[in-house]
PDB file of C-alpha atoms in Angstrom:
ATOM      1  CA  MET A   1     -75.379  26.451 -55.754  1.00  0.00           C
ATOM      2  CA  ALA A   2     -72.084  26.428 -57.740  1.00  0.00           C
ATOM      3  CA  ASN A   3     -70.172  23.189 -58.295  1.00  0.00           C
ATOM      4  CA  ILE A   4     -66.809  23.757 -56.614  1.00  0.00           C
ATOM      5  CA  THR A   5     -63.941  21.892 -58.309  1.00  0.00           C
ATOM      6  CA  ALA A   6     -60.580  20.840 -56.688  1.00  0.00           C
ATOM      7  CA  ALA A   7     -58.792  23.188 -59.068  1.00  0.00           C
ATOM      8  CA  GLN A   8     -60.719  26.136 -57.715  1.00  0.00           C
ATOM      9  CA  VAL A   9     -59.981  25.098 -54.049  1.00  0.00           C
ATOM     10  CA  LYS A  10     -56.245  24.738 -55.003  1.00  0.00           C
ATOM     11  CA  GLU A  11     -56.155  28.118 -56.615  1.00  0.00           C
ATOM     12  CA  LEU A  12     -57.789  29.815 -53.564  1.00  0.00           C
ATOM     13  CA  ARG A  13     -55.372  27.833 -51.212  1.00  0.00           C
ATOM     14  CA  ASP A  14     -52.306  29.121 -53.172  1.00  0.00           C
ATOM     15  CA  LEU A  15     -53.589  32.584 -52.798  1.00  0.00           C
ATOM     16  CA  THR A  16     -54.367  32.533 -49.188  1.00  0.00           C
ATOM     17  CA  SER A  17     -52.685  29.539 -47.597  1.00  0.00           C
ATOM     18  CA  ALA A  18     -55.797  28.738 -45.904  1.00  0.00           C
ATOM     19  CA  GLY A  19     -56.879  25.030 -45.105  1.00  0.00           C
ATOM     20  CA  MET A  20     -58.487  22.997 -47.827  1.00  0.00           C
ATOM     21  CA  MET A  21     -61.879  22.718 -45.942  1.00  0.00           C
ATOM     22  CA  ASP A  22     -61.833  26.485 -45.235  1.00  0.00           C
ATOM     23  CA  CYS A  23     -61.167  27.286 -48.996  1.00  0.00           C
ATOM     24  CA  LYS A  24     -63.933  24.867 -50.019  1.00  0.00           C
ATOM     25  CA  LYS A  25     -66.379  26.448 -47.566  1.00  0.00           C
ATOM     26  CA  ALA A  26     -65.473  29.914 -48.745  1.00  0.00           C
ATOM     27  CA  LEU A  27     -65.941  29.144 -52.309  1.00  0.00           C
ATOM     28  CA  THR A  28     -69.348  27.367 -51.524  1.00  0.00           C
ATOM     29  CA  GLU A  29     -70.523  30.430 -49.439  1.00  0.00           C
ATOM     30  CA  CYS A  30     -69.568  32.827 -52.371  1.00  0.00           C
ATOM     31  CA  ASP A  31     -70.878  30.601 -55.277  1.00  0.00           C
ATOM     32  CA  GLY A  32     -67.363  29.906 -56.672  1.00  0.00           C
ATOM     33  CA  ASP A  33     -66.401  33.752 -56.855  1.00  0.00           C
ATOM     34  CA  LEU A  34     -62.696  33.626 -56.140  1.00  0.00           C
ATOM     35  CA  GLN A  35     -62.348  37.222 -55.083  1.00  0.00           C
ATOM     36  CA  LYS A  36     -65.349  37.095 -52.874  1.00  0.00           C
ATOM     37  CA  ALA A  37     -64.048  33.954 -51.354  1.00  0.00           C
ATOM     38  CA  VAL A  38     -60.652  35.640 -50.575  1.00  0.00           C
ATOM     39  CA  GLU A  39     -62.491  38.416 -48.791  1.00  0.00           C
ATOM     40  CA  TRP A  40     -64.683  35.807 -46.894  1.00  0.00           C
ATOM     41  CA  LEU A  41     -61.580  34.066 -45.698  1.00  0.00           C
ATOM     42  CA  ARG A  42     -60.212  37.411 -44.646  1.00  0.00           C
ATOM     43  CA  LYS A  43     -63.179  38.263 -42.549  1.00  0.00           C
ATOM     44  CA  ASN A  44     -63.589  34.705 -41.148  1.00  0.00           C
ATOM     45  CA  GLY A  45     -59.809  34.777 -40.173  1.00  0.00           C
ATOM     46  CA  MET A  46     -60.344  37.810 -38.214  1.00  0.00           C
ATOM     47  CA  SER A  47     -63.231  36.250 -36.495  1.00  0.00           C
ATOM     48  CA  LYS A  48     -61.123  33.200 -35.482  1.00  0.00           C
ATOM     49  CA  ALA A  49     -58.390  35.591 -34.348  1.00  0.00           C
ATOM     50  CA  ASP A  50     -60.705  37.212 -31.955  1.00  0.00           C
ATOM     51  CA  LYS A  51     -61.580  33.933 -30.416  1.00  0.00           C
ATOM     52  CA  LYS A  52     -58.003  32.906 -29.939  1.00  0.00           C
ATOM     53  CA  ALA A  53     -56.904  36.143 -28.591  1.00  0.00           C
ATOM     54  CA  SER A  54     -56.787  34.945 -24.933  1.00  0.00           C
ATOM     55  CA  ARG A  55     -54.712  31.753 -25.775  1.00  0.00           C
ATOM     56  CA  SER A  56     -51.165  31.597 -24.303  1.00  0.00           C
ATOM     57  CA  THR A  57     -48.213  32.361 -26.514  1.00  0.00           C
ATOM     58  CA  SER A  58     -44.926  30.914 -25.189  1.00  0.00           C
ATOM     59  CA  GLU A  59     -43.215  30.304 -28.570  1.00  0.00           C
ATOM     60  CA  GLY A  60     -42.198  32.685 -31.324  1.00  0.00           C
ATOM     61  CA  ARG A  61     -39.268  34.268 -33.113  1.00  0.00           C
ATOM     62  CA  ILE A  62     -37.209  37.333 -33.092  1.00  0.00           C
ATOM     63  CA  GLY A  63     -36.784  39.139 -36.443  1.00  0.00           C
ATOM     64  CA  PHE A  64     -34.482  41.777 -37.570  1.00  0.00           C
ATOM     65  CA  TYR A  65     -34.383  44.120 -40.647  1.00  0.00           C
ATOM     66  CA  MET A  66     -31.480  46.441 -41.462  1.00  0.00           C
ATOM     67  CA  HIS A  67     -31.746  49.221 -44.141  1.00  0.00           C
ATOM     68  CA  HIS A  68     -29.578  48.849 -47.081  1.00  0.00           C
ATOM     69  CA  ASP A  69     -27.573  51.904 -45.954  1.00  0.00           C
ATOM     70  CA  GLY A  70     -26.603  49.777 -42.787  1.00  0.00           C
ATOM     71  CA  LYS A  71     -27.260  52.795 -40.469  1.00  0.00           C
ATOM     72  CA  GLN A  72     -30.749  51.857 -39.157  1.00  0.00           C
ATOM     73  CA  GLY A  73     -32.561  48.822 -38.387  1.00  0.00           C
ATOM     74  CA  ALA A  74     -35.524  47.226 -36.304  1.00  0.00           C
ATOM     75  CA  MET A  75     -36.092  44.160 -34.156  1.00  0.00           C
ATOM     76  CA  VAL A  76     -39.499  42.656 -33.394  1.00  0.00           C
ATOM     77  CA  GLU A  77     -40.282  39.775 -30.992  1.00  0.00           C
ATOM     78  CA  LEU A  78     -43.395  37.969 -32.359  1.00  0.00           C
ATOM     79  CA  LEU A  79     -45.071  35.338 -30.297  1.00  0.00           C
ATOM     80  CA  CYS A  80     -47.309  32.276 -31.147  1.00  0.00           C
ATOM     81  CA  GLU A  81     -48.404  29.168 -29.455  1.00  0.00           C
ATOM     82  CA  THR A  82     -46.146  26.515 -30.861  1.00  0.00           C
ATOM     83  CA  ASP A  83     -42.580  26.150 -32.346  1.00  0.00           C
ATOM     84  CA  PHE A  84     -44.295  24.549 -35.382  1.00  0.00           C
ATOM     85  CA  VAL A  85     -46.020  27.728 -36.357  1.00  0.00           C
ATOM     86  CA  ALA A  86     -42.971  29.847 -35.411  1.00  0.00           C
ATOM     87  CA  ARG A  87     -41.068  28.034 -38.135  1.00  0.00           C
ATOM     88  CA  ASN A  88     -43.895  28.530 -40.662  1.00  0.00           C
ATOM     89  CA  GLU A  89     -43.093  30.571 -43.794  1.00  0.00           C
ATOM     90  CA  LYS A  90     -46.182  32.677 -43.375  1.00  0.00           C
ATOM     91  CA  PHE A  91     -45.122  33.603 -39.779  1.00  0.00           C
ATOM     92  CA  GLY A  92     -41.776  34.526 -40.993  1.00  0.00           C
ATOM     93  CA  GLU A  93     -43.133  36.791 -43.779  1.00  0.00           C
ATOM     94  CA  LEU A  94     -45.329  38.427 -41.132  1.00  0.00           C
ATOM     95  CA  LEU A  95     -42.377  39.026 -38.901  1.00  0.00           C
ATOM     96  CA  ASP A  96     -40.389  40.523 -41.752  1.00  0.00           C
ATOM     97  CA  LYS A  97     -43.222  42.969 -42.473  1.00  0.00           C
ATOM     98  CA  LEU A  98     -43.512  44.042 -38.834  1.00  0.00           C
ATOM     99  CA  CYS A  99     -39.750  44.710 -38.680  1.00  0.00           C
ATOM    100  CA  LYS A 100     -39.999  46.909 -41.869  1.00  0.00           C
ATOM    101  CA  GLN A 101     -43.135  48.699 -40.389  1.00  0.00           C
ATOM    102  CA  VAL A 102     -41.279  49.504 -37.193  1.00  0.00           C
ATOM    103  CA  LEU A 103     -38.295  50.794 -39.190  1.00  0.00           C
ATOM    104  CA  ALA A 104     -40.375  52.936 -41.509  1.00  0.00           C
ATOM    105  CA  MET A 105     -43.043  54.281 -39.174  1.00  0.00           C
ATOM    106  CA  ASP A 106     -41.193  54.396 -35.785  1.00  0.00           C
ATOM    107  CA  PRO A 107     -44.165  53.469 -33.605  1.00  0.00           C
ATOM    108  CA  LYS A 108     -43.788  54.276 -29.850  1.00  0.00           C
ATOM    109  CA  TYR A 109     -46.351  51.667 -28.478  1.00  0.00           C
ATOM    110  CA  ILE A 110     -47.893  48.352 -29.609  1.00  0.00           C
ATOM    111  CA  THR A 111     -51.470  49.152 -28.640  1.00  0.00           C
ATOM    112  CA  LYS A 112     -53.309  52.140 -27.526  1.00  0.00           C
ATOM    113  CA  ASP A 113     -53.820  50.859 -24.032  1.00  0.00           C
ATOM    114  CA  GLN A 114     -50.057  51.120 -23.486  1.00  0.00           C
ATOM    115  CA  ILE A 115     -50.195  54.921 -23.964  1.00  0.00           C
ATOM    116  CA  PRO A 116     -49.332  56.343 -20.416  1.00  0.00           C
ATOM    117  CA  GLU A 117     -52.117  58.566 -18.967  1.00  0.00           C
ATOM    118  CA  GLU A 118     -49.668  61.485 -18.594  1.00  0.00           C
ATOM    119  CA  VAL A 119     -48.894  61.394 -22.133  1.00  0.00           C
ATOM    120  CA  PHE A 120     -52.577  61.580 -23.130  1.00  0.00           C
ATOM    121  CA  ALA A 121     -52.935  64.467 -20.639  1.00  0.00           C
ATOM    122  CA  LYS A 122     -50.022  66.335 -22.037  1.00  0.00           C
ATOM    123  CA  GLU A 123     -51.419  65.881 -25.610  1.00  0.00           C
ATOM    124  CA  MET A 124     -54.892  67.013 -24.443  1.00  0.00           C
ATOM    125  CA  ALA A 125     -53.503  70.136 -22.918  1.00  0.00           C
ATOM    126  CA  ILE A 126     -51.435  70.967 -26.132  1.00  0.00           C
ATOM    127  CA  ALA A 127     -54.496  70.426 -28.304  1.00  0.00           C
ATOM    128  CA  ARG A 128     -56.838  72.475 -26.124  1.00  0.00           C
ATOM    129  CA  GLU A 129     -54.487  75.512 -26.218  1.00  0.00           C
ATOM    130  CA  ALA A 130     -54.036  75.053 -29.999  1.00  0.00           C
ATOM    131  CA  THR A 131     -57.706  74.740 -30.511  1.00  0.00           C
ATOM    132  CA  LEU A 132     -58.516  77.695 -28.399  1.00  0.00           C
ATOM    133  CA  ASN A 133     -55.968  79.834 -30.128  1.00  0.00           C
ATOM    134  CA  GLU A 134     -57.375  78.785 -33.555  1.00  0.00           C
ATOM    135  CA  ALA A 135     -60.951  79.625 -32.439  1.00  0.00           C
ATOM    136  CA  LYS A 136     -59.860  83.146 -31.246  1.00  0.00           C
ATOM    137  CA  GLU A 137     -58.167  83.715 -34.576  1.00  0.00           C
ATOM    138  CA  ILE A 138     -61.297  82.743 -36.618  1.00  0.00           C
ATOM    139  CA  ILE A 139     -63.357  85.070 -34.316  1.00  0.00           C
ATOM    140  CA  GLU A 140     -60.936  87.934 -34.926  1.00  0.00           C
ATOM    141  CA  GLU A 141     -60.976  87.207 -38.744  1.00  0.00           C
ATOM    142  CA  ALA A 142     -64.727  87.579 -38.562  1.00  0.00           C
ATOM    143  CA  GLU A 143     -64.497  90.933 -36.994  1.00  0.00           C
ATOM    144  CA  ARG A 144     -62.162  92.060 -39.586  1.00  0.00           C
ATOM    145  CA  TRP A 145     -64.581  90.951 -42.297  1.00  0.00           C
ATOM    146  CA  GLN A 146     -67.313  92.897 -40.561  1.00  0.00           C
ATOM    147  CA  SER A 147     -65.244  96.016 -40.548  1.00  0.00           C
ATOM    148  CA  THR A 148     -64.440  95.447 -44.204  1.00  0.00           C
ATOM    149  CA  LEU A 149     -68.147  94.998 -44.933  1.00  0.00           C
ATOM    150  CA  GLN A 150     -69.046  98.311 -43.266  1.00  0.00           C
ATOM    151  CA  ASP A 151     -66.334 100.058 -45.382  1.00  0.00           C
ATOM    152  CA  ALA A 152     -67.815  98.447 -48.558  1.00  0.00           C
ATOM    153  CA  GLU A 153     -71.346  99.497 -47.706  1.00  0.00           C
ATOM    154  CA  ALA A 154     -70.026 103.025 -46.948  1.00  0.00           C
ATOM    155  CA  ALA A 155     -68.318 103.208 -50.321  1.00  0.00           C
ATOM    156  CA  TYR A 156     -71.280 101.934 -52.089  1.00  0.00           C
ATOM    157  CA  ALA A 157     -73.437 104.618 -50.372  1.00  0.00           C
ATOM    158  CA  LYS A 158     -71.037 107.249 -51.366  1.00  0.00           C
ATOM    159  CA  ALA A 159     -70.955 105.922 -54.945  1.00  0.00           C
ATOM    160  CA  GLU A 160     -74.726 106.114 -55.060  1.00  0.00           C
ATOM    161  CA  ALA A 161     -74.666 109.769 -54.001  1.00  0.00           C
ATOM    162  CA  ALA A 162     -72.072 110.488 -56.679  1.00  0.00           C
ATOM    163  CA  VAL A 163     -74.367 109.052 -59.318  1.00  0.00           C
ATOM    164  CA  ALA A 164     -77.222 111.272 -58.164  1.00  0.00           C
ATOM    165  CA  ALA A 165     -74.991 114.296 -58.028  1.00  0.00           C
ATOM    166  CA  ALA A 166     -73.427 113.849 -61.382  1.00  0.00           C
ATOM    167  CA  ALA A 167     -73.866 117.232 -63.495  1.00  0.00           C
ATOM    168  CA  ASP A 168     -73.478 115.741 -66.975  1.00  0.00           C
ATOM    169  CA  GLU A 169     -73.479 112.654 -69.033  1.00  0.00           C
ATOM    170  CA  GLU A 170     -69.664 112.077 -68.867  1.00  0.00           C
ATOM    171  CA  ALA A 171     -69.679 112.494 -65.021  1.00  0.00           C
ATOM    172  CA  GLN A 172     -72.610 110.193 -64.672  1.00  0.00           C
ATOM    173  CA  LYS A 173     -70.925 107.436 -66.766  1.00  0.00           C
ATOM    174  CA  ALA A 174     -67.814 107.621 -64.604  1.00  0.00           C
ATOM    175  CA  ALA A 175     -69.951 107.755 -61.328  1.00  0.00           C
ATOM    176  CA  LYS A 176     -71.990 104.546 -62.574  1.00  0.00           C
ATOM    177  CA  LYS A 177     -68.703 102.731 -63.194  1.00  0.00           C
ATOM    178  CA  SER A 178     -67.550 103.576 -59.769  1.00  0.00           C
ATOM    179  CA  LEU A 179     -70.941 102.433 -58.441  1.00  0.00           C
ATOM    180  CA  GLN A 180     -70.654  99.007 -60.193  1.00  0.00           C
ATOM    181  CA  ASN A 181     -67.239  98.518 -58.761  1.00  0.00           C
ATOM    182  CA  ALA A 182     -68.563  99.406 -55.297  1.00  0.00           C
ATOM    183  CA  LEU A 183     -71.334  96.822 -55.775  1.00  0.00           C
ATOM    184  CA  GLU A 184     -69.197  93.993 -56.649  1.00  0.00           C
ATOM    185  CA  ASN A 185     -66.814  94.824 -53.641  1.00  0.00           C
ATOM    186  CA  LYS A 186     -69.927  94.979 -51.263  1.00  0.00           C
ATOM    187  CA  ASP A 187     -71.269  91.703 -52.543  1.00  0.00           C
ATOM    188  CA  SER A 188     -67.953  90.014 -52.121  1.00  0.00           C
ATOM    189  CA  ALA A 189     -67.650  91.366 -48.655  1.00  0.00           C
ATOM    190  CA  VAL A 190     -71.138  90.206 -47.636  1.00  0.00           C
ATOM    191  CA  LYS A 191     -70.315  86.681 -48.867  1.00  0.00           C
ATOM    192  CA  SER A 192     -66.916  86.582 -47.113  1.00  0.00           C
ATOM    193  CA  ALA A 193     -68.330  88.165 -43.909  1.00  0.00           C
ATOM    194  CA  GLY A 194     -71.092  85.591 -43.973  1.00  0.00           C
ATOM    195  CA  ARG A 195     -68.805  82.727 -44.243  1.00  0.00           C
ATOM    196  CA  ALA A 196     -66.570  84.107 -41.541  1.00  0.00           C
ATOM    197  CA  SER A 197     -69.495  84.730 -39.169  1.00  0.00           C
ATOM    198  CA  GLY A 198     -70.631  81.079 -39.392  1.00  0.00           C
ATOM    199  CA  LYS A 199     -67.181  79.874 -38.602  1.00  0.00           C
ATOM    200  CA  ALA A 200     -66.971  82.381 -35.697  1.00  0.00           C
ATOM    201  CA  LYS A 201     -70.109  81.176 -34.120  1.00  0.00           C
ATOM    202  CA  ASN A 202     -68.847  77.526 -34.229  1.00  0.00           C
ATOM    203  CA  SER A 203     -65.664  78.655 -32.691  1.00  0.00           C
ATOM    204  CA  GLN A 204     -67.356  80.749 -29.998  1.00  0.00           C
ATOM    205  CA  SER A 205     -69.504  77.809 -28.971  1.00  0.00           C
ATOM    206  CA  LEU A 206     -66.177  75.823 -28.464  1.00  0.00           C
ATOM    207  CA  ILE A 207     -64.938  78.532 -26.256  1.00  0.00           C
ATOM    208  CA  ASP A 208     -68.318  78.753 -24.275  1.00  0.00           C
ATOM    209  CA  ASN A 209     -68.756  74.894 -23.875  1.00  0.00           C
ATOM    210  CA  PRO A 210     -65.814  73.243 -22.205  1.00  0.00           C
ATOM    211  CA  GLU A 211     -67.465  69.794 -22.599  1.00  0.00           C
ATOM    212  CA  LYS A 212     -67.813  70.145 -26.341  1.00  0.00           C
ATOM    213  CA  LEU A 213     -64.279  71.449 -26.687  1.00  0.00           C
ATOM    214  CA  ASP A 214     -62.842  68.398 -24.826  1.00  0.00           C
ATOM    215  CA  MET A 215     -64.926  66.148 -27.033  1.00  0.00           C
ATOM    216  CA  VAL A 216     -63.424  67.631 -30.166  1.00  0.00           C
ATOM    217  CA  ILE A 217     -59.869  67.699 -28.925  1.00  0.00           C
ATOM    218  CA  LYS A 218     -60.068  64.056 -27.536  1.00  0.00           C
ATOM    219  CA  GLY A 219     -60.888  62.899 -30.978  1.00  0.00           C
ATOM    220  CA  LYS A 220     -57.805  64.783 -32.412  1.00  0.00           C
ATOM    221  CA  VAL A 221     -55.451  63.428 -29.637  1.00  0.00           C
ATOM    222  CA  GLU A 222     -56.802  59.885 -29.967  1.00  0.00           C
ATOM    223  CA  LYS A 223     -56.174  59.933 -33.770  1.00  0.00           C
ATOM    224  CA  LEU A 224     -52.690  61.432 -33.221  1.00  0.00           C
ATOM    225  CA  LEU A 225     -51.652  58.828 -30.527  1.00  0.00           C
ATOM    226  CA  ALA A 226     -53.282  55.993 -32.535  1.00  0.00           C
ATOM    227  CA  ASP A 227     -50.769  56.728 -35.343  1.00  0.00           C
ATOM    228  CA  GLN A 228     -48.009  56.045 -32.843  1.00  0.00           C
ATOM    229  CA  CYS A 229     -49.286  52.702 -32.090  1.00  0.00           C
ATOM    230  CA  LEU A 230     -48.019  49.758 -34.211  1.00  0.00           C
ATOM    231  CA  MET A 231     -51.278  47.801 -34.228  1.00  0.00           C
ATOM    232  CA  SER A 232     -53.295  50.847 -35.369  1.00  0.00           C
ATOM    233  CA  GLN A 233     -50.924  51.815 -38.050  1.00  0.00           C
ATOM    234  CA  GLU A 234     -51.677  51.070 -41.794  1.00  0.00           C
ATOM    235  CA  TYR A 235     -49.216  48.715 -43.355  1.00  0.00           C
ATOM    236  CA  VAL A 236     -46.644  50.985 -44.954  1.00  0.00           C
ATOM    237  CA  LEU A 237     -46.020  48.794 -48.023  1.00  0.00           C
ATOM    238  CA  GLY A 238     -49.506  48.823 -49.249  1.00  0.00           C
ATOM    239  CA  ASP A 239     -52.636  46.504 -49.068  1.00  0.00           C
ATOM    240  CA  LYS A 240     -54.642  49.256 -47.354  1.00  0.00           C
ATOM    241  CA  ILE A 241     -54.736  47.184 -44.160  1.00  0.00           C
ATOM    242  CA  SER A 242     -53.925  47.972 -40.559  1.00  0.00           C
ATOM    243  CA  ILE A 243     -51.140  45.988 -38.842  1.00  0.00           C
ATOM    244  CA  GLU A 244     -53.812  44.542 -36.454  1.00  0.00           C
ATOM    245  CA  GLN A 245     -55.884  43.218 -39.372  1.00  0.00           C
ATOM    246  CA  MET A 246     -52.719  41.829 -41.068  1.00  0.00           C
ATOM    247  CA  ILE A 247     -51.839  39.794 -37.979  1.00  0.00           C
ATOM    248  CA  LYS A 248     -55.446  38.676 -37.616  1.00  0.00           C
ATOM    249  CA  GLU A 249     -55.400  37.192 -41.147  1.00  0.00           C
ATOM    250  CA  VAL A 250     -52.274  35.275 -40.409  1.00  0.00           C
ATOM    251  CA  ILE A 251     -53.989  33.950 -37.294  1.00  0.00           C
ATOM    252  CA  GLY A 252     -57.009  32.875 -39.264  1.00  0.00           C
ATOM    253  CA  THR A 253     -54.594  31.085 -41.762  1.00  0.00           C
ATOM    254  CA  LEU A 254     -52.196  29.401 -39.251  1.00  0.00           C
ATOM    255  CA  GLY A 255     -54.830  28.794 -36.485  1.00  0.00           C
ATOM    256  CA  GLU A 256     -52.951  29.994 -33.519  1.00  0.00           C
ATOM    257  CA  ASN A 257     -52.894  33.173 -31.504  1.00  0.00           C
ATOM    258  CA  ILE A 258     -50.072  35.581 -32.642  1.00  0.00           C
ATOM    259  CA  LYS A 259     -49.075  38.773 -30.892  1.00  0.00           C
ATOM    260  CA  VAL A 260     -46.127  41.286 -30.899  1.00  0.00           C
ATOM    261  CA  ASN A 261     -44.571  41.196 -27.494  1.00  0.00           C
ATOM    262  CA  ARG A 262     -42.099  44.040 -27.992  1.00  0.00           C
ATOM    263  CA  PHE A 263     -40.013  45.877 -30.544  1.00  0.00           C
ATOM    264  CA  CYS A 264     -37.096  48.208 -31.033  1.00  0.00           C
ATOM    265  CA  ARG A 265     -35.661  50.608 -33.529  1.00  0.00           C
ATOM    266  CA  PHE A 266     -32.063  51.401 -34.136  1.00  0.00           C
ATOM    267  CA  LYS A 267     -30.487  54.378 -35.872  1.00  0.00           C
ATOM    268  CA  ILE A 268     -26.973  55.535 -35.936  1.00  0.00           C
ATOM    269  CA  GLY A 269     -26.576  58.621 -33.564  1.00  0.00           C
ATOM    270  CA  GLU A 270     -29.896  58.172 -31.912  1.00  0.00           C
TER     271      GLU A 270
END
């Protein structure tokens, strides 16, 4: 087991703002590896956040961010358990990030469970129609390729007959060249028709199986609507982390439940 020094604990605390005991435990668990300890604290913080999710949040702050052009801005109400945490620098940084997120990404809801049933039903209907139309187009494309393949096979047979009927060497040379071209066209049509046929079978199975169709479009609609939910969005300024994960990390660091209560976005003329 690695010998954890006070300097290592301080360095990790400066990076994460986590408590000293948490930093020491993270470094101990990760054999002194700083980057692994940062990740350990991140995961452990999210676990703590889940345990605190049901705790009451009656304090907090309202944040506002205005774009440099002065024509658009966003406001977020961020709640926590105590005024002490509401005045914390980390809490303020999180609030500022959330305001910038709302302004940049224009979410419509905080979480997925706030999406009205009629909105989900409407998007399902739109997606169903679009998917069926796409499936029909794929089937029609496969039919066109079958027709093209038949034409290519007929042209190849005609070219074969021309080679057999060639009266002299010059005519046979020209006929063989035509045969080679016809063969290449036929081979290309066989491959394209095969690919199109495979896609058409999948499309036909969607048309013939309403349950399968609904399962496919439900996934598309859920992804579409999730992108309209603040908590599901990826943080726009980097870090490859969702807003929900970002909030959970701050919960793990500050030790209190934190949640977005409401937000609004302003833009001149809208």
